[in-house]
């Protein structure tokens, strides 16, 4: 059974078809890239999976359970975490306290104070921010803020993590460093579904690639196979992978 499955997912905004009957399945412990030109429906699909938007038709299942129509917080409690393009920490709290908030209100919230602190510190170490635990979030660089966003998502102990252009705004080296953490998380048993506009560094680590174009899924397979597809190349004509 697939960890996450989309069955005929469609979304219409008036006369605009943002998604058209998208079918996909993601297995556990995979890093799956979701790519496509601007306006292809990538973020809309993530919004539907996380419960922020309801599809016009179709459904999404997580661990075999239909999650379409559930509230975002209910979906999060089932084990789906998400990051956003713009990091949104509490600037006047320390890095550690930011993650402690996530731990306290996440699925690890029943732990005692000492255990929650260990959980938060472990998450910071995992994303390379262990030495920044006592710094204010407002003092972090953009790259560090992106990693803090990742640690905040991990604080909820998700089984599936949706990564929505987490590396947006970073220079090439910074993108590579953050995406390297994706591979480390997969090695620890997490499943990751990642959108990246500048997707080349992601393809180095991805197990599979899904490609959307004008709301339609036009490719699904190993990175080398997908990127050799003439249809994918045609979809990206005029697009630049910056």
PDB file of C-alpha atoms in Angstrom:
ATOM      1  CA  UNK A   1       0.000   0.000   0.000  1.00  0.00           C
ATOM      2  CA  UNK A   2       1.322   3.432  -0.951  1.00  0.00           C
ATOM      3  CA  UNK A   3       1.987   5.918   1.849  1.00  0.00           C
ATOM      4  CA  UNK A   4       0.346   8.770  -0.096  1.00  0.00           C
ATOM      5  CA  UNK A   5      -1.988   8.307  -3.029  1.00  0.00           C
ATOM      6  CA  UNK A   6      -3.843  10.719  -5.275  1.00  0.00           C
ATOM      7  CA  UNK A   7      -6.817   9.445  -7.245  1.00  0.00           C
ATOM      8  CA  UNK A   8      -8.142  11.637 -10.031  1.00  0.00           C
ATOM      9  CA  UNK A   9      -7.312  14.859  -8.181  1.00  0.00           C
ATOM     10  CA  UNK A  10      -8.801  17.868  -9.974  1.00  0.00           C
ATOM     11  CA  UNK A  11      -9.182  21.517  -9.033  1.00  0.00           C
ATOM     12  CA  UNK A  12     -11.058  24.176 -10.945  1.00  0.00           C
ATOM     13  CA  UNK A  13     -11.133  27.892 -10.200  1.00  0.00           C
ATOM     14  CA  UNK A  14     -13.953  29.228 -12.337  1.00  0.00           C
ATOM     15  CA  UNK A  15     -12.869  28.495 -15.891  1.00  0.00           C
ATOM     16  CA  UNK A  16      -9.285  27.646 -14.909  1.00  0.00           C
ATOM     17  CA  UNK A  17      -8.324  23.996 -14.464  1.00  0.00           C
ATOM     18  CA  UNK A  18      -5.452  24.095 -11.974  1.00  0.00           C
ATOM     19  CA  UNK A  19      -5.297  20.282 -11.760  1.00  0.00           C
ATOM     20  CA  UNK A  20      -6.762  17.739 -14.165  1.00  0.00           C
ATOM     21  CA  UNK A  21      -7.283  14.198 -12.894  1.00  0.00           C
ATOM     22  CA  UNK A  22      -3.863  13.781 -11.288  1.00  0.00           C
ATOM     23  CA  UNK A  23      -3.017  10.200 -10.251  1.00  0.00           C
ATOM     24  CA  UNK A  24       0.077   9.416  -8.187  1.00  0.00           C
ATOM     25  CA  UNK A  25       1.388   7.097  -5.475  1.00  0.00           C
ATOM     26  CA  UNK A  26       4.348   7.659  -3.159  1.00  0.00           C
ATOM     27  CA  UNK A  27       5.948   4.775  -1.299  1.00  0.00           C
ATOM     28  CA  UNK A  28       7.499   4.984   2.152  1.00  0.00           C
ATOM     29  CA  UNK A  29      11.133   6.101   2.511  1.00  0.00           C
ATOM     30  CA  UNK A  30      11.223   7.779  -0.880  1.00  0.00           C
ATOM     31  CA  UNK A  31      12.368  11.263  -1.827  1.00  0.00           C
ATOM     32  CA  UNK A  32      10.034  12.321  -4.628  1.00  0.00           C
ATOM     33  CA  UNK A  33      10.487  15.541  -6.594  1.00  0.00           C
ATOM     34  CA  UNK A  34       7.472  17.445  -7.930  1.00  0.00           C
ATOM     35  CA  UNK A  35       8.497  19.785 -10.723  1.00  0.00           C
ATOM     36  CA  UNK A  36       6.884  21.721 -13.536  1.00  0.00           C
ATOM     37  CA  UNK A  37       6.803  25.177 -15.137  1.00  0.00           C
ATOM     38  CA  UNK A  38       5.367  28.128 -13.241  1.00  0.00           C
ATOM     39  CA  UNK A  39       1.599  27.813 -12.888  1.00  0.00           C
ATOM     40  CA  UNK A  40       1.583  24.068 -13.516  1.00  0.00           C
ATOM     41  CA  UNK A  41      -0.360  23.241 -10.327  1.00  0.00           C
ATOM     42  CA  UNK A  42       2.415  22.109  -7.980  1.00  0.00           C
ATOM     43  CA  UNK A  43       1.501  24.228  -4.966  1.00  0.00           C
ATOM     44  CA  UNK A  44      -2.213  23.599  -5.551  1.00  0.00           C
ATOM     45  CA  UNK A  45      -1.542  19.874  -5.237  1.00  0.00           C
ATOM     46  CA  UNK A  46       0.328  20.437  -1.965  1.00  0.00           C
ATOM     47  CA  UNK A  47      -2.524  22.630  -0.701  1.00  0.00           C
ATOM     48  CA  UNK A  48      -4.958  19.811  -1.399  1.00  0.00           C
ATOM     49  CA  UNK A  49      -2.788  17.156   0.274  1.00  0.00           C
ATOM     50  CA  UNK A  50      -2.374  19.311   3.399  1.00  0.00           C
ATOM     51  CA  UNK A  51      -6.083  20.197   3.597  1.00  0.00           C
ATOM     52  CA  UNK A  52      -5.816  23.909   2.860  1.00  0.00           C
ATOM     53  CA  UNK A  53      -7.763  23.527  -0.404  1.00  0.00           C
ATOM     54  CA  UNK A  54     -10.519  21.054  -1.286  1.00  0.00           C
ATOM     55  CA  UNK A  55     -10.357  19.400  -4.707  1.00  0.00           C
ATOM     56  CA  UNK A  56     -13.175  19.791  -7.194  1.00  0.00           C
ATOM     57  CA  UNK A  57     -12.976  16.049  -7.834  1.00  0.00           C
ATOM     58  CA  UNK A  58     -10.909  13.072  -6.748  1.00  0.00           C
ATOM     59  CA  UNK A  59      -9.375  12.186  -3.410  1.00  0.00           C
ATOM     60  CA  UNK A  60      -6.109  11.839  -1.507  1.00  0.00           C
ATOM     61  CA  UNK A  61      -5.327   8.907   0.793  1.00  0.00           C
ATOM     62  CA  UNK A  62      -2.623   8.679   3.453  1.00  0.00           C
ATOM     63  CA  UNK A  63      -1.760   5.205   4.726  1.00  0.00           C
ATOM     64  CA  UNK A  64      -4.955   4.012   3.078  1.00  0.00           C
ATOM     65  CA  UNK A  65      -7.167   6.547   4.875  1.00  0.00           C
ATOM     66  CA  UNK A  66      -9.087   9.137   2.879  1.00  0.00           C
ATOM     67  CA  UNK A  67      -7.922  12.578   4.058  1.00  0.00           C
ATOM     68  CA  UNK A  68      -9.790  14.707   1.527  1.00  0.00           C
ATOM     69  CA  UNK A  69     -12.135  17.053   3.364  1.00  0.00           C
ATOM     70  CA  UNK A  70     -10.320  16.855   6.696  1.00  0.00           C
ATOM     71  CA  UNK A  71      -9.073  19.985   8.440  1.00  0.00           C
ATOM     72  CA  UNK A  72      -5.354  20.824   8.050  1.00  0.00           C
ATOM     73  CA  UNK A  73      -4.674  20.227  11.749  1.00  0.00           C
ATOM     74  CA  UNK A  74      -6.323  16.802  11.571  1.00  0.00           C
ATOM     75  CA  UNK A  75      -4.171  15.889   8.576  1.00  0.00           C
ATOM     76  CA  UNK A  76      -1.067  17.096  10.411  1.00  0.00           C
ATOM     77  CA  UNK A  77      -1.948  14.894  13.391  1.00  0.00           C
ATOM     78  CA  UNK A  78      -2.081  11.886  11.067  1.00  0.00           C
ATOM     79  CA  UNK A  79       1.587  12.507  10.271  1.00  0.00           C
ATOM     80  CA  UNK A  80       1.862  14.909   7.316  1.00  0.00           C
ATOM     81  CA  UNK A  81       4.197  17.859   7.901  1.00  0.00           C
ATOM     82  CA  UNK A  82       4.888  20.797   5.623  1.00  0.00           C
ATOM     83  CA  UNK A  83       7.363  23.595   5.055  1.00  0.00           C
ATOM     84  CA  UNK A  84       6.645  26.814   3.148  1.00  0.00           C
ATOM     85  CA  UNK A  85       8.626  29.012   0.744  1.00  0.00           C
ATOM     86  CA  UNK A  86       8.925  31.757   3.375  1.00  0.00           C
ATOM     87  CA  UNK A  87      10.252  30.707   6.777  1.00  0.00           C
ATOM     88  CA  UNK A  88       7.974  31.915   9.574  1.00  0.00           C
ATOM     89  CA  UNK A  89       9.708  31.457  12.951  1.00  0.00           C
ATOM     90  CA  UNK A  90       9.114  33.562  16.042  1.00  0.00           C
ATOM     91  CA  UNK A  91      11.923  36.133  15.605  1.00  0.00           C
ATOM     92  CA  UNK A  92      12.205  37.052  19.298  1.00  0.00           C
ATOM     93  CA  UNK A  93      12.499  33.452  20.497  1.00  0.00           C
ATOM     94  CA  UNK A  94      15.704  31.452  20.462  1.00  0.00           C
ATOM     95  CA  UNK A  95      16.204  28.812  17.813  1.00  0.00           C
ATOM     96  CA  UNK A  96      15.715  26.109  20.453  1.00  0.00           C
ATOM     97  CA  UNK A  97      12.530  27.691  21.809  1.00  0.00           C
ATOM     98  CA  UNK A  98      11.092  27.903  18.297  1.00  0.00           C
ATOM     99  CA  UNK A  99      11.520  24.156  17.874  1.00  0.00           C
ATOM    100  CA  UNK A 100      10.241  23.500  21.399  1.00  0.00           C
ATOM    101  CA  UNK A 101       6.982  25.197  20.396  1.00  0.00           C
ATOM    102  CA  UNK A 102       6.675  22.743  17.517  1.00  0.00           C
ATOM    103  CA  UNK A 103       7.527  19.775  19.736  1.00  0.00           C
ATOM    104  CA  UNK A 104       5.064  20.838  22.437  1.00  0.00           C
ATOM    105  CA  UNK A 105       2.132  21.239  20.063  1.00  0.00           C
ATOM    106  CA  UNK A 106       3.122  18.372  17.772  1.00  0.00           C
ATOM    107  CA  UNK A 107       2.808  14.627  18.173  1.00  0.00           C
ATOM    108  CA  UNK A 108       5.627  14.627  20.774  1.00  0.00           C
ATOM    109  CA  UNK A 109       3.678  17.000  23.026  1.00  0.00           C
ATOM    110  CA  UNK A 110       2.934  14.321  25.627  1.00  0.00           C
ATOM    111  CA  UNK A 111       6.614  14.016  26.506  1.00  0.00           C
ATOM    112  CA  UNK A 112       7.933  15.606  29.680  1.00  0.00           C
ATOM    113  CA  UNK A 113       9.944  18.868  29.565  1.00  0.00           C
ATOM    114  CA  UNK A 114      13.349  17.141  29.547  1.00  0.00           C
ATOM    115  CA  UNK A 115      12.321  14.743  26.782  1.00  0.00           C
ATOM    116  CA  UNK A 116      10.865  17.584  24.699  1.00  0.00           C
ATOM    117  CA  UNK A 117      14.124  19.506  25.052  1.00  0.00           C
ATOM    118  CA  UNK A 118      16.130  16.472  23.919  1.00  0.00           C
ATOM    119  CA  UNK A 119      13.768  16.015  20.979  1.00  0.00           C
ATOM    120  CA  UNK A 120      14.181  19.671  19.949  1.00  0.00           C
ATOM    121  CA  UNK A 121      17.971  19.602  20.290  1.00  0.00           C
ATOM    122  CA  UNK A 122      18.106  16.397  18.258  1.00  0.00           C
ATOM    123  CA  UNK A 123      16.141  18.050  15.466  1.00  0.00           C
ATOM    124  CA  UNK A 124      18.500  21.027  15.446  1.00  0.00           C
ATOM    125  CA  UNK A 125      21.535  18.747  15.289  1.00  0.00           C
ATOM    126  CA  UNK A 126      19.953  16.868  12.408  1.00  0.00           C
ATOM    127  CA  UNK A 127      19.659  20.037  10.298  1.00  0.00           C
ATOM    128  CA  UNK A 128      23.045  21.440  11.308  1.00  0.00           C
ATOM    129  CA  UNK A 129      21.815  24.099  13.752  1.00  0.00           C
ATOM    130  CA  UNK A 130      22.957  22.538  17.014  1.00  0.00           C
ATOM    131  CA  UNK A 131      25.458  25.330  17.668  1.00  0.00           C
ATOM    132  CA  UNK A 132      22.758  27.969  17.055  1.00  0.00           C
ATOM    133  CA  UNK A 133      20.309  26.701  19.687  1.00  0.00           C
ATOM    134  CA  UNK A 134      20.753  29.754  21.922  1.00  0.00           C
ATOM    135  CA  UNK A 135      20.683  32.364  19.150  1.00  0.00           C
ATOM    136  CA  UNK A 136      17.588  34.417  18.406  1.00  0.00           C
ATOM    137  CA  UNK A 137      15.808  33.387  15.231  1.00  0.00           C
ATOM    138  CA  UNK A 138      16.125  36.999  14.036  1.00  0.00           C
ATOM    139  CA  UNK A 139      19.926  36.578  14.017  1.00  0.00           C
ATOM    140  CA  UNK A 140      19.943  33.688  11.553  1.00  0.00           C
ATOM    141  CA  UNK A 141      21.015  33.931   7.921  1.00  0.00           C
ATOM    142  CA  UNK A 142      18.515  33.035   5.191  1.00  0.00           C
ATOM    143  CA  UNK A 143      20.053  29.588   4.786  1.00  0.00           C
ATOM    144  CA  UNK A 144      19.847  28.991   8.525  1.00  0.00           C
ATOM    145  CA  UNK A 145      16.220  30.143   8.578  1.00  0.00           C
ATOM    146  CA  UNK A 146      15.433  27.580   5.895  1.00  0.00           C
ATOM    147  CA  UNK A 147      17.001  24.863   8.039  1.00  0.00           C
ATOM    148  CA  UNK A 148      15.057  26.099  11.069  1.00  0.00           C
ATOM    149  CA  UNK A 149      11.860  25.797   9.024  1.00  0.00           C
ATOM    150  CA  UNK A 150      12.864  22.193   8.326  1.00  0.00           C
ATOM    151  CA  UNK A 151      13.520  21.538  12.036  1.00  0.00           C
ATOM    152  CA  UNK A 152      10.111  23.026  12.904  1.00  0.00           C
ATOM    153  CA  UNK A 153       8.410  20.664  10.467  1.00  0.00           C
ATOM    154  CA  UNK A 154      10.319  17.703  11.894  1.00  0.00           C
ATOM    155  CA  UNK A 155       9.259  18.635  15.435  1.00  0.00           C
ATOM    156  CA  UNK A 156       5.786  17.231  14.719  1.00  0.00           C
ATOM    157  CA  UNK A 157       7.318  13.795  13.972  1.00  0.00           C
ATOM    158  CA  UNK A 158       5.777  13.497  10.495  1.00  0.00           C
ATOM    159  CA  UNK A 159       5.817  10.305   8.480  1.00  0.00           C
ATOM    160  CA  UNK A 160       5.561  12.382   5.288  1.00  0.00           C
ATOM    161  CA  UNK A 161       7.097  15.812   4.816  1.00  0.00           C
ATOM    162  CA  UNK A 162       5.896  18.194   2.085  1.00  0.00           C
ATOM    163  CA  UNK A 163       8.672  20.620   1.126  1.00  0.00           C
ATOM    164  CA  UNK A 164       7.368  23.594  -0.861  1.00  0.00           C
ATOM    165  CA  UNK A 165      10.369  25.329  -2.489  1.00  0.00           C
ATOM    166  CA  UNK A 166      12.236  25.421   0.804  1.00  0.00           C
ATOM    167  CA  UNK A 167      15.428  26.508  -0.973  1.00  0.00           C
ATOM    168  CA  UNK A 168      13.778  29.471  -2.729  1.00  0.00           C
ATOM    169  CA  UNK A 169      15.990  32.567  -2.560  1.00  0.00           C
ATOM    170  CA  UNK A 170      19.178  30.695  -1.719  1.00  0.00           C
ATOM    171  CA  UNK A 171      22.330  30.756  -3.884  1.00  0.00           C
ATOM    172  CA  UNK A 172      23.274  27.480  -5.627  1.00  0.00           C
ATOM    173  CA  UNK A 173      25.621  26.348  -2.843  1.00  0.00           C
ATOM    174  CA  UNK A 174      22.968  27.039  -0.212  1.00  0.00           C
ATOM    175  CA  UNK A 175      20.383  25.034  -2.160  1.00  0.00           C
ATOM    176  CA  UNK A 176      22.706  22.065  -2.374  1.00  0.00           C
ATOM    177  CA  UNK A 177      23.409  22.178   1.359  1.00  0.00           C
ATOM    178  CA  UNK A 178      19.720  22.217   2.305  1.00  0.00           C
ATOM    179  CA  UNK A 179      18.789  19.498  -0.197  1.00  0.00           C
ATOM    180  CA  UNK A 180      21.595  17.305   1.177  1.00  0.00           C
ATOM    181  CA  UNK A 181      19.615  17.275   4.432  1.00  0.00           C
ATOM    182  CA  UNK A 182      16.654  15.823   2.513  1.00  0.00           C
ATOM    183  CA  UNK A 183      18.752  12.774   1.651  1.00  0.00           C
ATOM    184  CA  UNK A 184      19.813  12.412   5.291  1.00  0.00           C
ATOM    185  CA  UNK A 185      16.191  12.494   6.417  1.00  0.00           C
ATOM    186  CA  UNK A 186      15.241   9.807   3.903  1.00  0.00           C
ATOM    187  CA  UNK A 187      18.073   7.642   5.230  1.00  0.00           C
ATOM    188  CA  UNK A 188      16.478   7.975   8.681  1.00  0.00           C
ATOM    189  CA  UNK A 189      13.201   6.575   7.352  1.00  0.00           C
ATOM    190  CA  UNK A 190      11.259   9.731   6.469  1.00  0.00           C
ATOM    191  CA  UNK A 191       9.308  10.098   3.229  1.00  0.00           C
ATOM    192  CA  UNK A 192       9.728  13.438   1.450  1.00  0.00           C
ATOM    193  CA  UNK A 193       7.690  15.050  -1.341  1.00  0.00           C
ATOM    194  CA  UNK A 194       9.513  18.156  -2.558  1.00  0.00           C
ATOM    195  CA  UNK A 195       8.714  21.022  -4.921  1.00  0.00           C
ATOM    196  CA  UNK A 196      11.713  22.909  -6.293  1.00  0.00           C
ATOM    197  CA  UNK A 197      11.746  25.365  -9.182  1.00  0.00           C
ATOM    198  CA  UNK A 198      15.548  25.195  -9.371  1.00  0.00           C
ATOM    199  CA  UNK A 199      15.341  21.428  -9.322  1.00  0.00           C
ATOM    200  CA  UNK A 200      18.722  20.182 -10.606  1.00  0.00           C
ATOM    201  CA  UNK A 201      20.289  19.644  -7.134  1.00  0.00           C
ATOM    202  CA  UNK A 202      17.154  17.785  -6.018  1.00  0.00           C
ATOM    203  CA  UNK A 203      17.337  15.322  -8.913  1.00  0.00           C
ATOM    204  CA  UNK A 204      20.750  14.144  -7.682  1.00  0.00           C
ATOM    205  CA  UNK A 205      19.049  12.658  -4.606  1.00  0.00           C
ATOM    206  CA  UNK A 206      15.469  11.974  -5.765  1.00  0.00           C
ATOM    207  CA  UNK A 207      14.161   8.435  -6.192  1.00  0.00           C
ATOM    208  CA  UNK A 208      11.375   9.577  -8.505  1.00  0.00           C
ATOM    209  CA  UNK A 209      10.185  12.686 -10.291  1.00  0.00           C
ATOM    210  CA  UNK A 210       6.623  13.777 -11.009  1.00  0.00           C
ATOM    211  CA  UNK A 211       6.163  16.480 -13.643  1.00  0.00           C
ATOM    212  CA  UNK A 212       3.080  18.678 -13.889  1.00  0.00           C
ATOM    213  CA  UNK A 213       2.274  20.862 -16.882  1.00  0.00           C
ATOM    214  CA  UNK A 214      -0.895  22.975 -17.032  1.00  0.00           C
ATOM    215  CA  UNK A 215      -2.444  20.873 -14.293  1.00  0.00           C
ATOM    216  CA  UNK A 216      -1.752  17.527 -15.954  1.00  0.00           C
ATOM    217  CA  UNK A 217       0.737  14.898 -14.767  1.00  0.00           C
ATOM    218  CA  UNK A 218       2.915  14.350 -17.839  1.00  0.00           C
ATOM    219  CA  UNK A 219       5.712  12.201 -16.387  1.00  0.00           C
ATOM    220  CA  UNK A 220       6.398   9.955 -13.390  1.00  0.00           C
ATOM    221  CA  UNK A 221       9.569   7.907 -13.032  1.00  0.00           C
ATOM    222  CA  UNK A 222      13.299   7.858 -12.258  1.00  0.00           C
ATOM    223  CA  UNK A 223      15.043  11.241 -12.748  1.00  0.00           C
ATOM    224  CA  UNK A 224      17.168  10.238 -15.759  1.00  0.00           C
ATOM    225  CA  UNK A 225      14.212   8.702 -17.565  1.00  0.00           C
ATOM    226  CA  UNK A 226      11.896  11.637 -16.880  1.00  0.00           C
ATOM    227  CA  UNK A 227      14.391  14.318 -17.881  1.00  0.00           C
ATOM    228  CA  UNK A 228      15.035  12.503 -21.172  1.00  0.00           C
ATOM    229  CA  UNK A 229      11.345  12.734 -22.076  1.00  0.00           C
ATOM    230  CA  UNK A 230      10.629  14.962 -25.108  1.00  0.00           C
ATOM    231  CA  UNK A 231       7.322  15.974 -23.532  1.00  0.00           C
ATOM    232  CA  UNK A 232       9.077  17.216 -20.388  1.00  0.00           C
ATOM    233  CA  UNK A 233      11.610  19.116 -22.494  1.00  0.00           C
ATOM    234  CA  UNK A 234       8.774  20.735 -24.446  1.00  0.00           C
ATOM    235  CA  UNK A 235       7.018  21.771 -21.217  1.00  0.00           C
ATOM    236  CA  UNK A 236      10.143  23.566 -20.082  1.00  0.00           C
ATOM    237  CA  UNK A 237      10.752  25.492 -23.306  1.00  0.00           C
ATOM    238  CA  UNK A 238      11.212  29.115 -22.303  1.00  0.00           C
ATOM    239  CA  UNK A 239      11.717  28.199 -18.652  1.00  0.00           C
ATOM    240  CA  UNK A 240      15.064  28.667 -16.990  1.00  0.00           C
ATOM    241  CA  UNK A 241      16.309  26.541 -14.096  1.00  0.00           C
ATOM    242  CA  UNK A 242      17.955  29.433 -12.221  1.00  0.00           C
TER     243      UNK A 242
END
